[in-house]
Amino acid sequence: MKRQMMMAGLASALLLSACGNGDEATDAAENEDPAAAEETSDSGQADITAEQQQSLDEKFNGMANDEFIDAIEPQSADYSEITITVSDEAASMNGDALRGKIQGIGESVRSGTAGILHDGADDKLPLVEFENPDGDVIAHYDSPERNADLIMD
């Protein structure tokens, strides 16, 4: 029982620290323009919970341990666009090996992100770009559909 109470207290503290204090949120809601509220709700961005954020961070940090990956960075708050920077190792790989490696990473990031945020929906996978260390795009997915093809640039 004590453990449940401690966990509930910890969850409350984390929620408050993530959102600021409750008064600021109430004040902001009272002073908010209703049209702006509708615009925000119509934007299509998913509200990401702290638990989902932690799961995504753990997944991306684990994948970044791969020597082939330098960084995995979301380009939007709703994780609908993600950039993966590959290491210099990519330049030394032949075309088929590079495509296979990038496709495996891309499918893992896309399906993992959709699984965490959208219960694995087949039409809500993030758009993913792969960049070399110089910032040049070398491959990308241009559709949120699960069956999207990897396009090598």
Coordinates of C-alpha atoms in Angstrom, one line a residue:
M1 CA 0.0 0.0 0.0
K2 CA 2.8 2.4 0.9
R3 CA 4.5 1.6 -2.4
Q4 CA 1.4 2.5 -4.4
M5 CA 1.0 5.7 -2.5
M6 CA 4.7 6.6 -3.1
M7 CA 4.3 5.7 -6.8
A8 CA 1.2 7.9 -7.1
G9 CA 3.0 10.7 -5.4
L10 CA 6.0 10.3 -7.7
A11 CA 3.8 10.3 -10.7
S12 CA 2.0 13.5 -9.5
A13 CA 5.3 15.2 -8.9
L14 CA 6.6 14.2 -12.4
L15 CA 3.4 15.4 -14.0
L16 CA 3.5 18.8 -12.2
S17 CA 7.2 19.3 -13.0
A18 CA 6.6 18.4 -16.6
C19 CA 3.6 20.8 -16.9
G20 CA 4.7 23.6 -14.6
N21 CA 2.5 24.4 -11.6
G22 CA -1.2 23.9 -12.0
D23 CA -2.1 27.6 -11.6
E24 CA -0.2 28.6 -14.7
A25 CA -2.1 26.0 -16.8
T26 CA -5.4 27.2 -15.4
D27 CA -4.6 30.8 -16.0
A28 CA -3.5 30.1 -19.5
A29 CA -6.7 28.1 -20.2
E30 CA -8.9 30.9 -18.9
N31 CA -7.2 33.5 -21.0
E32 CA -7.0 31.4 -24.2
D33 CA -8.8 32.4 -27.3
P34 CA -11.4 29.7 -28.2
A35 CA -10.4 30.0 -31.9
A36 CA -6.8 29.3 -31.0
A37 CA -7.9 26.3 -28.9
E38 CA -9.8 24.9 -31.9
E39 CA -6.8 25.5 -34.2
T40 CA -4.6 23.6 -31.8
S41 CA -7.0 20.7 -31.5
D42 CA -7.3 20.5 -35.3
S43 CA -3.5 20.5 -35.9
G44 CA -3.4 16.7 -35.8
Q45 CA -0.5 16.6 -33.4
A46 CA -0.6 13.7 -30.9
D47 CA -0.3 14.6 -27.3
I48 CA 2.6 12.5 -26.2
T49 CA 2.5 11.2 -22.6
A50 CA 5.5 11.1 -20.3
E51 CA 5.4 7.3 -20.5
Q52 CA 5.4 7.4 -24.4
Q53 CA 8.2 9.9 -24.4
Q54 CA 10.3 7.7 -22.1
S55 CA 9.6 4.6 -24.3
L56 CA 10.6 6.6 -27.4
D57 CA 13.8 7.9 -25.7
E58 CA 14.7 4.4 -24.6
K59 CA 14.2 3.0 -28.1
F60 CA 16.1 5.7 -29.8
N61 CA 19.0 5.7 -27.2
G62 CA 19.3 1.9 -27.6
M63 CA 19.4 2.1 -31.4
A64 CA 21.9 5.0 -31.2
N65 CA 24.3 2.5 -29.6
D66 CA 24.7 0.9 -33.0
E67 CA 28.0 2.1 -34.5
F68 CA 26.2 2.8 -37.8
I69 CA 23.9 5.4 -36.2
D70 CA 25.3 8.8 -35.0
A71 CA 21.9 10.3 -34.0
I72 CA 18.1 9.9 -34.1
E73 CA 16.3 13.2 -33.9
P74 CA 12.6 13.9 -34.1
Q75 CA 12.0 17.0 -36.3
S76 CA 8.5 17.6 -34.9
A77 CA 6.9 17.5 -31.5
D78 CA 4.5 14.7 -32.5
Y79 CA 7.3 12.5 -34.0
S80 CA 5.8 12.6 -37.4
E81 CA 9.2 13.4 -38.9
I82 CA 12.4 11.9 -37.8
T83 CA 16.0 12.4 -39.0
I84 CA 18.6 9.6 -38.6
T85 CA 22.2 10.6 -39.0
V86 CA 24.4 7.7 -40.1
S87 CA 28.1 7.4 -39.4
D88 CA 31.0 7.5 -41.9
E89 CA 30.7 3.7 -42.1
A90 CA 27.9 4.2 -44.6
A91 CA 30.2 5.7 -47.2
S92 CA 32.3 2.5 -47.2
M93 CA 29.3 0.1 -47.8
N94 CA 28.2 -1.1 -51.2
G95 CA 24.8 -0.1 -52.4
D96 CA 22.9 -3.2 -51.5
A97 CA 24.4 -3.5 -48.1
L98 CA 23.7 0.1 -47.4
R99 CA 20.1 -0.1 -48.5
G100 CA 19.5 -3.2 -46.4
K101 CA 21.0 -1.6 -43.3
I102 CA 19.1 1.6 -43.7
Q103 CA 15.9 -0.2 -44.5
G104 CA 16.2 -2.3 -41.4
I105 CA 16.8 0.7 -39.2
G106 CA 14.0 2.7 -40.9
E107 CA 11.4 0.0 -40.5
S108 CA 12.4 -0.4 -36.8
V109 CA 12.1 3.3 -36.1
R110 CA 8.9 3.8 -38.0
S111 CA 7.1 0.7 -36.7
G112 CA 8.4 1.3 -33.1
T113 CA 7.3 4.9 -33.1
A114 CA 3.8 4.1 -34.5
G115 CA 3.5 1.2 -32.0
I116 CA 4.2 3.5 -29.1
L117 CA 2.2 6.5 -30.2
H118 CA -0.6 5.1 -32.4
D119 CA -1.1 1.5 -31.3
G120 CA 0.7 0.3 -34.5
A121 CA -1.6 2.0 -36.9
D122 CA -0.6 1.2 -40.5
D123 CA -1.1 4.8 -41.7
K124 CA 0.6 6.8 -39.0
L125 CA 4.2 6.0 -39.3
P126 CA 6.7 8.8 -39.2
L127 CA 8.4 10.2 -42.3
V128 CA 12.1 9.3 -41.9
E129 CA 15.1 10.8 -43.5
F130 CA 18.6 9.4 -43.4
E131 CA 21.5 11.9 -43.5
N132 CA 25.3 11.4 -43.8
P133 CA 27.5 13.2 -41.3
D134 CA 27.7 16.2 -43.7
G135 CA 23.9 16.7 -43.5
D136 CA 23.2 15.4 -47.0
V137 CA 20.0 13.3 -47.3
I138 CA 20.9 9.8 -48.6
A139 CA 17.5 8.1 -48.2
H140 CA 14.0 8.7 -47.0
Y141 CA 10.5 7.5 -46.6
D142 CA 7.9 9.9 -48.0
S143 CA 4.7 8.3 -46.9
P144 CA 3.2 7.6 -43.5
E145 CA 1.9 4.3 -44.8
R146 CA 3.5 1.0 -43.5
N147 CA 4.1 -0.3 -47.0
A148 CA 6.0 2.9 -48.1
D149 CA 9.2 2.2 -50.1
L150 CA 12.6 3.4 -49.0
I151 CA 13.8 5.9 -51.5
M152 CA 17.6 6.1 -51.9
D153 CA 18.7 9.6 -52.9

